[in-house]
Amino acid sequence: MPYNWFDRNLKWIYVLPAVAFVLVMMLFPILYTVRISFYEWSMSAITPPKWVGLDNYAALLKESRFWHAAGSTLYFTVVALAVEVVLGVAIALLLSREFRGKNLVKTVFLLPMVATPVAMGLVWLLIYEPTIGAANLMLKAIGLKPMLWLGSPAQAIPSLIIVDVWQWTPMISLIVMAGLATIPREPYEAADVDGAGRWKKFASITLPLLRPTILVAAMLRLIDVLKTFDIIYATTQGGPDLATETLNIYGYVLGFQYFKLGMASSLLVLFFALVMGLTLVMIWMRKRMEAQYD
């Protein structure tokens, strides 16, 4: 039976929608941003974009505000990610045990993750309110001095880290719990025969077998933490005194408040390169870890 054109190209036709989606929704915005980064443009319909080459990148790298935003981004990312991974793994180990009401506890624990970030930002804005907020009421109840929280340049980023940890630690726990479910029982039975204690079994069996899963969870969270925008913008908008201005917030300010689209695009290109670089490092670490176990 002779094949027609449709049958001969069926394997390409099936993937065509996915390829079109990637090209239109992902690749085009990236390429457009890279193109704009070489121009000076204020979104004016009268003045066309002016080619400036690498001047936007050079001007950006000379700005102290850019390096301050980069430092705030790394500070927020490193601390939030470290706390979330440690807490997430610990909570996953606790929730993997059998106890009464386990399913209810897991459901309540996962609720912050499904909440809208902007709505949660507004809720935490009220919690951190210095005069009537619940945070200071709790500090007073245990005999501690009230704090300015988001109103203090020194306390603003740690306050935002608390919000991020509260909302996204469940994601780490969820992935780690899935990893725990795949660990075979035989190594634990052999350890029981040898008389190993809980800590010995955790350090020698659970943690080594769980490392690839933890690394995947950390990689996914790393990408997300670096890109955090909604919580910060909903609570501080980069203040006070630029203390919480991350690269994402600074890019938004450059683009939509100062109308420097070229510089904003160059910042986003550099930020994209940073995220890609860190992600590739995490992927390399995971492959190297898997190779050690093969």
mmCIF file of C-alpha atoms in Angstrom:
data_model
loop_
_atom_site.group_PDB
_atom_site.id
_atom_site.type_symbol
_atom_site.label_atom_id
_atom_site.label_comp_id
_atom_site.label_asym_id
_atom_site.label_seq_id
_atom_site.Cartn_x
_atom_site.Cartn_y
_atom_site.Cartn_z
ATOM 1 C CA MET A 1 0.000 0.000 0.000
ATOM 2 C CA PRO A 2 1.671 3.315 -1.076
ATOM 3 C CA TYR A 3 2.268 5.953 1.578
ATOM 4 C CA ASN A 4 1.089 9.508 1.013
ATOM 5 C CA TRP A 5 2.971 12.657 2.131
ATOM 6 C CA PHE A 6 1.160 12.773 5.497
ATOM 7 C CA ASP A 7 2.141 9.205 6.417
ATOM 8 C CA ARG A 8 5.762 9.716 5.370
ATOM 9 C CA ASN A 9 6.138 12.840 7.542
ATOM 10 C CA LEU A 10 3.979 11.769 10.448
ATOM 11 C CA LYS A 11 6.884 11.780 12.956
ATOM 12 C CA TRP A 12 7.641 15.436 12.115
ATOM 13 C CA ILE A 13 3.997 16.524 12.112
ATOM 14 C CA TYR A 14 3.465 15.213 15.651
ATOM 15 C CA VAL A 15 6.321 17.300 17.097
ATOM 16 C CA LEU A 16 5.484 20.407 15.067
ATOM 17 C CA PRO A 17 3.137 21.984 17.707
ATOM 18 C CA ALA A 18 5.811 21.574 20.415
ATOM 19 C CA VAL A 19 8.502 23.059 18.155
ATOM 20 C CA ALA A 20 6.219 25.984 17.235
ATOM 21 C CA PHE A 21 5.463 26.599 20.922
ATOM 22 C CA VAL A 22 9.170 26.667 21.829
ATOM 23 C CA LEU A 23 10.018 29.000 18.956
ATOM 24 C CA VAL A 24 7.149 31.450 19.548
ATOM 25 C CA MET A 25 6.812 31.440 23.337
ATOM 26 C CA MET A 26 10.396 30.826 24.478
ATOM 27 C CA LEU A 27 13.027 31.400 21.828
ATOM 28 C CA PHE A 28 11.546 34.545 20.243
ATOM 29 C CA PRO A 29 11.343 36.583 23.532
ATOM 30 C CA ILE A 30 14.948 35.648 24.338
ATOM 31 C CA LEU A 31 16.252 36.620 20.903
ATOM 32 C CA TYR A 32 14.184 39.835 20.936
ATOM 33 C CA THR A 33 15.599 40.780 24.349
ATOM 34 C CA VAL A 34 19.158 40.115 23.136
ATOM 35 C CA ARG A 35 18.505 42.319 20.073
ATOM 36 C CA ILE A 36 17.062 45.195 22.126
ATOM 37 C CA SER A 37 20.069 45.036 24.476
ATOM 38 C CA PHE A 38 22.222 46.444 21.624
ATOM 39 C CA TYR A 39 19.949 49.448 21.133
ATOM 40 C CA GLU A 40 19.071 52.642 23.008
ATOM 41 C CA TRP A 41 15.276 52.826 23.126
ATOM 42 C CA SER A 42 12.690 54.460 25.400
ATOM 43 C CA MET A 43 9.607 52.669 23.990
ATOM 44 C CA SER A 44 8.844 55.772 21.956
ATOM 45 C CA ALA A 45 6.827 55.335 18.770
ATOM 46 C CA ILE A 46 8.372 58.572 17.406
ATOM 47 C CA THR A 47 12.060 57.897 18.130
ATOM 48 C CA PRO A 48 13.225 54.580 16.654
ATOM 49 C CA PRO A 49 15.701 52.371 18.512
ATOM 50 C CA LYS A 50 19.320 53.562 18.065
ATOM 51 C CA TRP A 51 22.149 51.031 17.637
ATOM 52 C CA VAL A 52 24.728 51.428 20.451
ATOM 53 C CA GLY A 53 26.448 48.032 20.321
ATOM 54 C CA LEU A 54 27.843 46.963 23.700
ATOM 55 C CA ASP A 55 27.470 50.407 25.314
ATOM 56 C CA ASN A 56 24.481 49.298 27.400
ATOM 57 C CA TYR A 57 26.502 46.425 28.873
ATOM 58 C CA ALA A 58 29.491 48.671 29.552
ATOM 59 C CA ALA A 59 27.319 51.318 31.236
ATOM 60 C CA LEU A 60 25.539 48.687 33.307
ATOM 61 C CA LEU A 61 28.751 47.073 34.543
ATOM 62 C CA LYS A 62 30.030 50.498 35.671
ATOM 63 C CA GLU A 63 26.924 51.178 37.780
ATOM 64 C CA SER A 64 27.269 50.595 41.524
ATOM 65 C CA ARG A 65 23.487 50.083 41.691
ATOM 66 C CA PHE A 66 23.806 47.061 39.373
ATOM 67 C CA TRP A 67 26.442 45.429 41.595
ATOM 68 C CA HIS A 68 24.366 46.206 44.688
ATOM 69 C CA ALA A 69 21.371 44.483 43.065
ATOM 70 C CA ALA A 70 23.571 41.520 42.098
ATOM 71 C CA GLY A 71 24.808 41.233 45.692
ATOM 72 C CA SER A 72 21.264 41.390 47.066
ATOM 73 C CA THR A 73 20.175 38.705 44.591
ATOM 74 C CA LEU A 74 22.985 36.351 45.616
ATOM 75 C CA TYR A 75 22.433 37.042 49.336
ATOM 76 C CA PHE A 76 18.712 36.331 49.068
ATOM 77 C CA THR A 77 19.257 33.250 46.877
ATOM 78 C CA VAL A 78 22.061 31.572 48.832
ATOM 79 C CA VAL A 79 20.495 31.990 52.295
ATOM 80 C CA ALA A 80 16.934 31.134 51.211
ATOM 81 C CA LEU A 81 18.064 28.080 49.224
ATOM 82 C CA ALA A 82 20.295 26.745 52.024
ATOM 83 C CA VAL A 83 17.571 27.088 54.668
ATOM 84 C CA GLU A 84 14.896 25.594 52.399
ATOM 85 C CA VAL A 85 17.015 22.562 51.491
ATOM 86 C CA VAL A 86 17.965 21.763 55.104
ATOM 87 C CA LEU A 87 14.438 22.329 56.421
ATOM 88 C CA GLY A 88 12.842 20.604 53.434
ATOM 89 C CA VAL A 89 14.902 17.442 53.873
ATOM 90 C CA ALA A 90 14.295 17.380 57.650
ATOM 91 C CA ILE A 91 10.540 17.814 57.237
ATOM 92 C CA ALA A 92 10.420 15.180 54.484
ATOM 93 C CA LEU A 93 12.133 12.698 56.814
ATOM 94 C CA LEU A 94 9.599 13.489 59.543
ATOM 95 C CA LEU A 95 6.607 13.214 57.210
ATOM 96 C CA SER A 96 7.873 9.912 55.771
ATOM 97 C CA ARG A 97 7.211 8.286 59.132
ATOM 98 C CA GLU A 98 3.837 6.849 60.098
ATOM 99 C CA PHE A 99 1.796 8.810 62.659
ATOM 100 C CA ARG A 100 -1.832 9.679 63.303
ATOM 101 C CA GLY A 101 -3.126 12.572 61.185
ATOM 102 C CA LYS A 102 -0.190 12.327 58.765
ATOM 103 C CA ASN A 103 -2.271 13.069 55.645
ATOM 104 C CA LEU A 104 -3.875 16.122 57.278
ATOM 105 C CA VAL A 105 -0.472 17.463 58.340
ATOM 106 C CA LYS A 106 0.905 16.961 54.812
ATOM 107 C CA THR A 107 -2.068 18.778 53.276
ATOM 108 C CA VAL A 108 -1.770 21.759 55.626
ATOM 109 C CA PHE A 109 1.991 21.842 55.137
ATOM 110 C CA LEU A 110 1.633 22.082 51.363
ATOM 111 C CA LEU A 111 -0.944 24.908 51.424
ATOM 112 C CA PRO A 112 1.564 27.829 51.260
ATOM 113 C CA MET A 113 2.984 26.447 48.025
ATOM 114 C CA VAL A 114 -0.359 26.683 46.204
ATOM 115 C CA ALA A 115 -1.132 30.207 47.413
ATOM 116 C CA THR A 116 -0.737 33.180 45.073
ATOM 117 C CA PRO A 117 2.639 34.864 45.772
ATOM 118 C CA VAL A 118 1.265 38.415 45.482
ATOM 119 C CA ALA A 119 -1.608 37.630 47.875
ATOM 120 C CA MET A 120 0.844 36.047 50.312
ATOM 121 C CA GLY A 121 3.069 39.107 49.966
ATOM 122 C CA LEU A 122 0.213 41.343 51.065
ATOM 123 C CA VAL A 123 -0.588 39.033 53.984
ATOM 124 C CA TRP A 124 3.042 39.100 55.139
ATOM 125 C CA LEU A 125 3.085 42.889 54.699
ATOM 126 C CA LEU A 126 0.366 43.026 57.344
ATOM 127 C CA ILE A 127 2.146 40.455 59.558
ATOM 128 C CA TYR A 128 5.354 42.536 59.437
ATOM 129 C CA GLU A 129 3.548 45.834 60.147
ATOM 130 C CA PRO A 130 5.605 47.373 63.013
ATOM 131 C CA THR A 131 2.687 48.606 65.187
ATOM 132 C CA ILE A 132 -0.174 46.128 64.733
ATOM 133 C CA GLY A 133 1.530 43.215 62.944
ATOM 134 C CA ALA A 134 1.435 39.700 64.363
ATOM 135 C CA ALA A 135 5.238 39.357 64.160
ATOM 136 C CA ASN A 136 5.904 42.114 66.692
ATOM 137 C CA LEU A 137 3.014 40.984 68.890
ATOM 138 C CA MET A 138 4.686 37.571 69.160
ATOM 139 C CA LEU A 139 8.069 39.159 69.933
ATOM 140 C CA LYS A 140 6.483 41.250 72.710
ATOM 141 C CA ALA A 141 4.711 38.170 74.076
ATOM 142 C CA ILE A 142 8.054 36.408 74.640
ATOM 143 C CA GLY A 143 9.735 39.534 76.023
ATOM 144 C CA LEU A 144 11.717 40.639 72.948
ATOM 145 C CA LYS A 145 11.904 44.101 71.406
ATOM 146 C CA PRO A 146 9.729 44.809 68.356
ATOM 147 C CA MET A 147 11.477 45.095 64.993
ATOM 148 C CA LEU A 148 10.973 47.192 61.874
ATOM 149 C CA TRP A 149 11.097 44.091 59.629
ATOM 150 C CA LEU A 150 10.527 45.308 56.065
ATOM 151 C CA GLY A 151 10.988 48.928 57.157
ATOM 152 C CA SER A 152 14.650 48.423 58.091
ATOM 153 C CA PRO A 153 17.383 48.153 55.396
ATOM 154 C CA ALA A 154 19.237 45.614 57.557
ATOM 155 C CA GLN A 155 16.177 43.467 58.339
ATOM 156 C CA ALA A 156 14.318 43.672 55.026
ATOM 157 C CA ILE A 157 16.069 40.847 53.122
ATOM 158 C CA PRO A 158 16.060 38.434 56.104
ATOM 159 C CA SER A 159 12.330 39.179 56.465
ATOM 160 C CA LEU A 160 11.774 38.344 52.795
ATOM 161 C CA ILE A 161 13.841 35.167 53.193
ATOM 162 C CA ILE A 162 11.456 34.073 55.983
ATOM 163 C CA VAL A 163 8.516 34.551 53.605
ATOM 164 C CA ASP A 164 10.236 32.591 50.837
ATOM 165 C CA VAL A 165 11.213 29.774 53.204
ATOM 166 C CA TRP A 166 7.648 29.610 54.549
ATOM 167 C CA GLN A 167 6.158 29.390 51.064
ATOM 168 C CA TRP A 168 8.601 27.169 49.171
ATOM 169 C CA THR A 169 10.128 24.744 51.700
ATOM 170 C CA PRO A 170 7.141 22.415 51.036
ATOM 171 C CA MET A 171 8.304 22.089 47.420
ATOM 172 C CA ILE A 172 11.686 20.718 48.539
ATOM 173 C CA SER A 173 9.955 18.378 50.999
ATOM 174 C CA LEU A 174 7.576 17.104 48.324
ATOM 175 C CA ILE A 175 10.426 16.197 45.945
ATOM 176 C CA VAL A 176 12.512 14.634 48.728
ATOM 177 C CA MET A 177 9.524 12.573 49.931
ATOM 178 C CA ALA A 178 9.192 11.201 46.373
ATOM 179 C CA GLY A 179 12.895 10.326 46.490
ATOM 180 C CA LEU A 180 12.537 8.623 49.860
ATOM 181 C CA ALA A 181 9.765 6.415 48.471
ATOM 182 C CA THR A 182 12.152 5.032 45.818
ATOM 183 C CA ILE A 183 14.900 3.955 48.252
ATOM 184 C CA PRO A 184 14.890 0.128 48.537
ATOM 185 C CA ARG A 185 14.388 -1.505 51.956
ATOM 186 C CA GLU A 186 17.190 -4.080 51.588
ATOM 187 C CA PRO A 187 20.061 -1.773 52.727
ATOM 188 C CA TYR A 188 18.093 -0.865 55.878
ATOM 189 C CA GLU A 189 17.398 -4.542 56.641
ATOM 190 C CA ALA A 190 21.102 -5.319 56.243
ATOM 191 C CA ALA A 191 21.938 -2.364 58.520
ATOM 192 C CA ASP A 192 19.470 -3.672 61.147
ATOM 193 C CA VAL A 193 21.258 -7.029 61.072
ATOM 194 C CA ASP A 194 24.584 -5.229 61.638
ATOM 195 C CA GLY A 195 23.084 -3.301 64.562
ATOM 196 C CA ALA A 196 23.357 0.174 62.959
ATOM 197 C CA GLY A 197 21.557 3.018 64.705
ATOM 198 C CA ARG A 198 19.267 5.648 63.166
ATOM 199 C CA TRP A 199 22.008 8.224 62.592
ATOM 200 C CA LYS A 200 24.325 5.606 61.048
ATOM 201 C CA LYS A 201 21.561 4.467 58.681
ATOM 202 C CA PHE A 202 20.764 8.077 57.755
ATOM 203 C CA ALA A 203 24.393 9.034 57.122
ATOM 204 C CA SER A 204 25.382 5.803 55.331
ATOM 205 C CA ILE A 205 22.210 4.870 53.420
ATOM 206 C CA THR A 206 19.508 7.550 53.276
ATOM 207 C CA LEU A 207 21.636 10.618 52.594
ATOM 208 C CA PRO A 208 23.911 9.075 49.900
ATOM 209 C CA LEU A 209 20.941 7.563 48.040
ATOM 210 C CA LEU A 210 18.991 10.794 48.411
ATOM 211 C CA ARG A 211 21.720 13.151 47.172
ATOM 212 C CA PRO A 212 20.697 13.117 43.455
ATOM 213 C CA THR A 213 17.090 13.900 44.457
ATOM 214 C CA ILE A 214 18.173 16.698 46.801
ATOM 215 C CA LEU A 215 20.351 18.143 44.045
ATOM 216 C CA VAL A 216 17.431 18.142 41.586
ATOM 217 C CA ALA A 217 15.203 19.842 44.169
ATOM 218 C CA ALA A 218 17.928 22.401 44.895
ATOM 219 C CA MET A 219 18.441 23.051 41.172
ATOM 220 C CA LEU A 220 14.731 23.654 40.544
ATOM 221 C CA ARG A 221 14.494 25.893 43.582
ATOM 222 C CA LEU A 222 17.704 27.750 42.672
ATOM 223 C CA ILE A 223 16.234 28.789 39.328
ATOM 224 C CA ASP A 224 13.040 29.914 41.023
ATOM 225 C CA VAL A 225 14.712 31.819 43.879
ATOM 226 C CA LEU A 226 16.974 33.713 41.488
ATOM 227 C CA LYS A 227 13.902 34.831 39.556
ATOM 228 C CA THR A 228 11.885 35.930 42.613
ATOM 229 C CA PHE A 229 9.992 39.100 41.764
ATOM 230 C CA ASP A 230 6.379 38.980 42.935
ATOM 231 C CA ILE A 231 6.942 38.646 46.694
ATOM 232 C CA ILE A 232 9.585 41.396 46.716
ATOM 233 C CA TYR A 233 7.613 43.796 44.560
ATOM 234 C CA ALA A 234 4.385 43.207 46.501
ATOM 235 C CA THR A 235 6.046 43.931 49.845
ATOM 236 C CA THR A 236 8.959 46.368 49.433
ATOM 237 C CA GLN A 237 9.252 47.243 45.707
ATOM 238 C CA GLY A 238 13.027 47.153 46.216
ATOM 239 C CA GLY A 239 13.146 49.380 49.316
ATOM 240 C CA PRO A 240 13.839 50.599 51.879
ATOM 241 C CA ASP A 241 16.833 52.518 50.495
ATOM 242 C CA LEU A 242 17.246 49.901 47.694
ATOM 243 C CA ALA A 243 18.010 47.249 50.331
ATOM 244 C CA THR A 244 15.837 44.610 48.636
ATOM 245 C CA GLU A 245 16.427 45.655 45.036
ATOM 246 C CA THR A 246 17.427 42.449 43.265
ATOM 247 C CA LEU A 247 18.404 42.164 39.603
ATOM 248 C CA ASN A 248 14.811 41.385 38.640
ATOM 249 C CA ILE A 249 13.483 44.468 40.422
ATOM 250 C CA TYR A 250 16.255 46.674 38.995
ATOM 251 C CA GLY A 251 15.512 45.399 35.494
ATOM 252 C CA TYR A 252 11.841 46.298 35.957
ATOM 253 C CA VAL A 253 12.751 49.772 37.242
ATOM 254 C CA LEU A 254 15.084 50.391 34.297
ATOM 255 C CA GLY A 255 12.527 49.251 31.783
ATOM 256 C CA PHE A 256 9.201 50.546 33.058
ATOM 257 C CA GLN A 257 10.081 53.465 35.343
ATOM 258 C CA TYR A 258 13.174 54.940 33.651
ATOM 259 C CA PHE A 259 12.158 53.651 30.169
ATOM 260 C CA LYS A 260 15.736 52.524 29.418
ATOM 261 C CA LEU A 261 14.703 49.444 27.476
ATOM 262 C CA GLY A 262 18.193 48.812 26.101
ATOM 263 C CA MET A 263 19.871 48.780 29.515
ATOM 264 C CA ALA A 264 17.024 46.742 31.012
ATOM 265 C CA SER A 265 17.427 44.171 28.232
ATOM 266 C CA SER A 266 21.202 44.013 28.692
ATOM 267 C CA LEU A 267 20.648 43.419 32.430
ATOM 268 C CA LEU A 268 18.205 40.608 31.667
ATOM 269 C CA VAL A 269 20.651 39.022 29.208
ATOM 270 C CA LEU A 270 23.392 39.035 31.869
ATOM 271 C CA PHE A 271 20.911 37.670 34.412
ATOM 272 C CA PHE A 272 19.857 34.927 31.984
ATOM 273 C CA ALA A 273 23.521 33.982 31.494
ATOM 274 C CA LEU A 274 23.969 33.829 35.292
ATOM 275 C CA VAL A 275 20.930 31.551 35.755
ATOM 276 C CA MET A 276 22.007 29.318 32.863
ATOM 277 C CA GLY A 277 25.567 29.115 34.187
ATOM 278 C CA LEU A 278 24.485 28.111 37.688
ATOM 279 C CA THR A 279 21.985 25.596 36.293
ATOM 280 C CA LEU A 280 24.646 23.977 34.107
ATOM 281 C CA VAL A 281 26.937 23.708 37.129
ATOM 282 C CA MET A 282 24.163 21.954 39.081
ATOM 283 C CA ILE A 283 23.509 19.575 36.150
ATOM 284 C CA TRP A 284 27.223 18.792 35.923
ATOM 285 C CA MET A 285 27.341 18.086 39.669
ATOM 286 C CA ARG A 286 24.324 15.752 39.393
ATOM 287 C CA LYS A 287 25.840 13.807 36.482
ATOM 288 C CA ARG A 288 29.121 13.494 38.344
ATOM 289 C CA MET A 289 27.258 12.235 41.418
ATOM 290 C CA GLU A 290 25.317 9.686 39.375
ATOM 291 C CA ALA A 291 28.564 8.489 37.774
ATOM 292 C CA GLN A 292 29.982 7.771 41.236
ATOM 293 C CA TYR A 293 27.062 5.425 41.986
ATOM 294 C CA ASP A 294 27.167 3.625 38.591
#
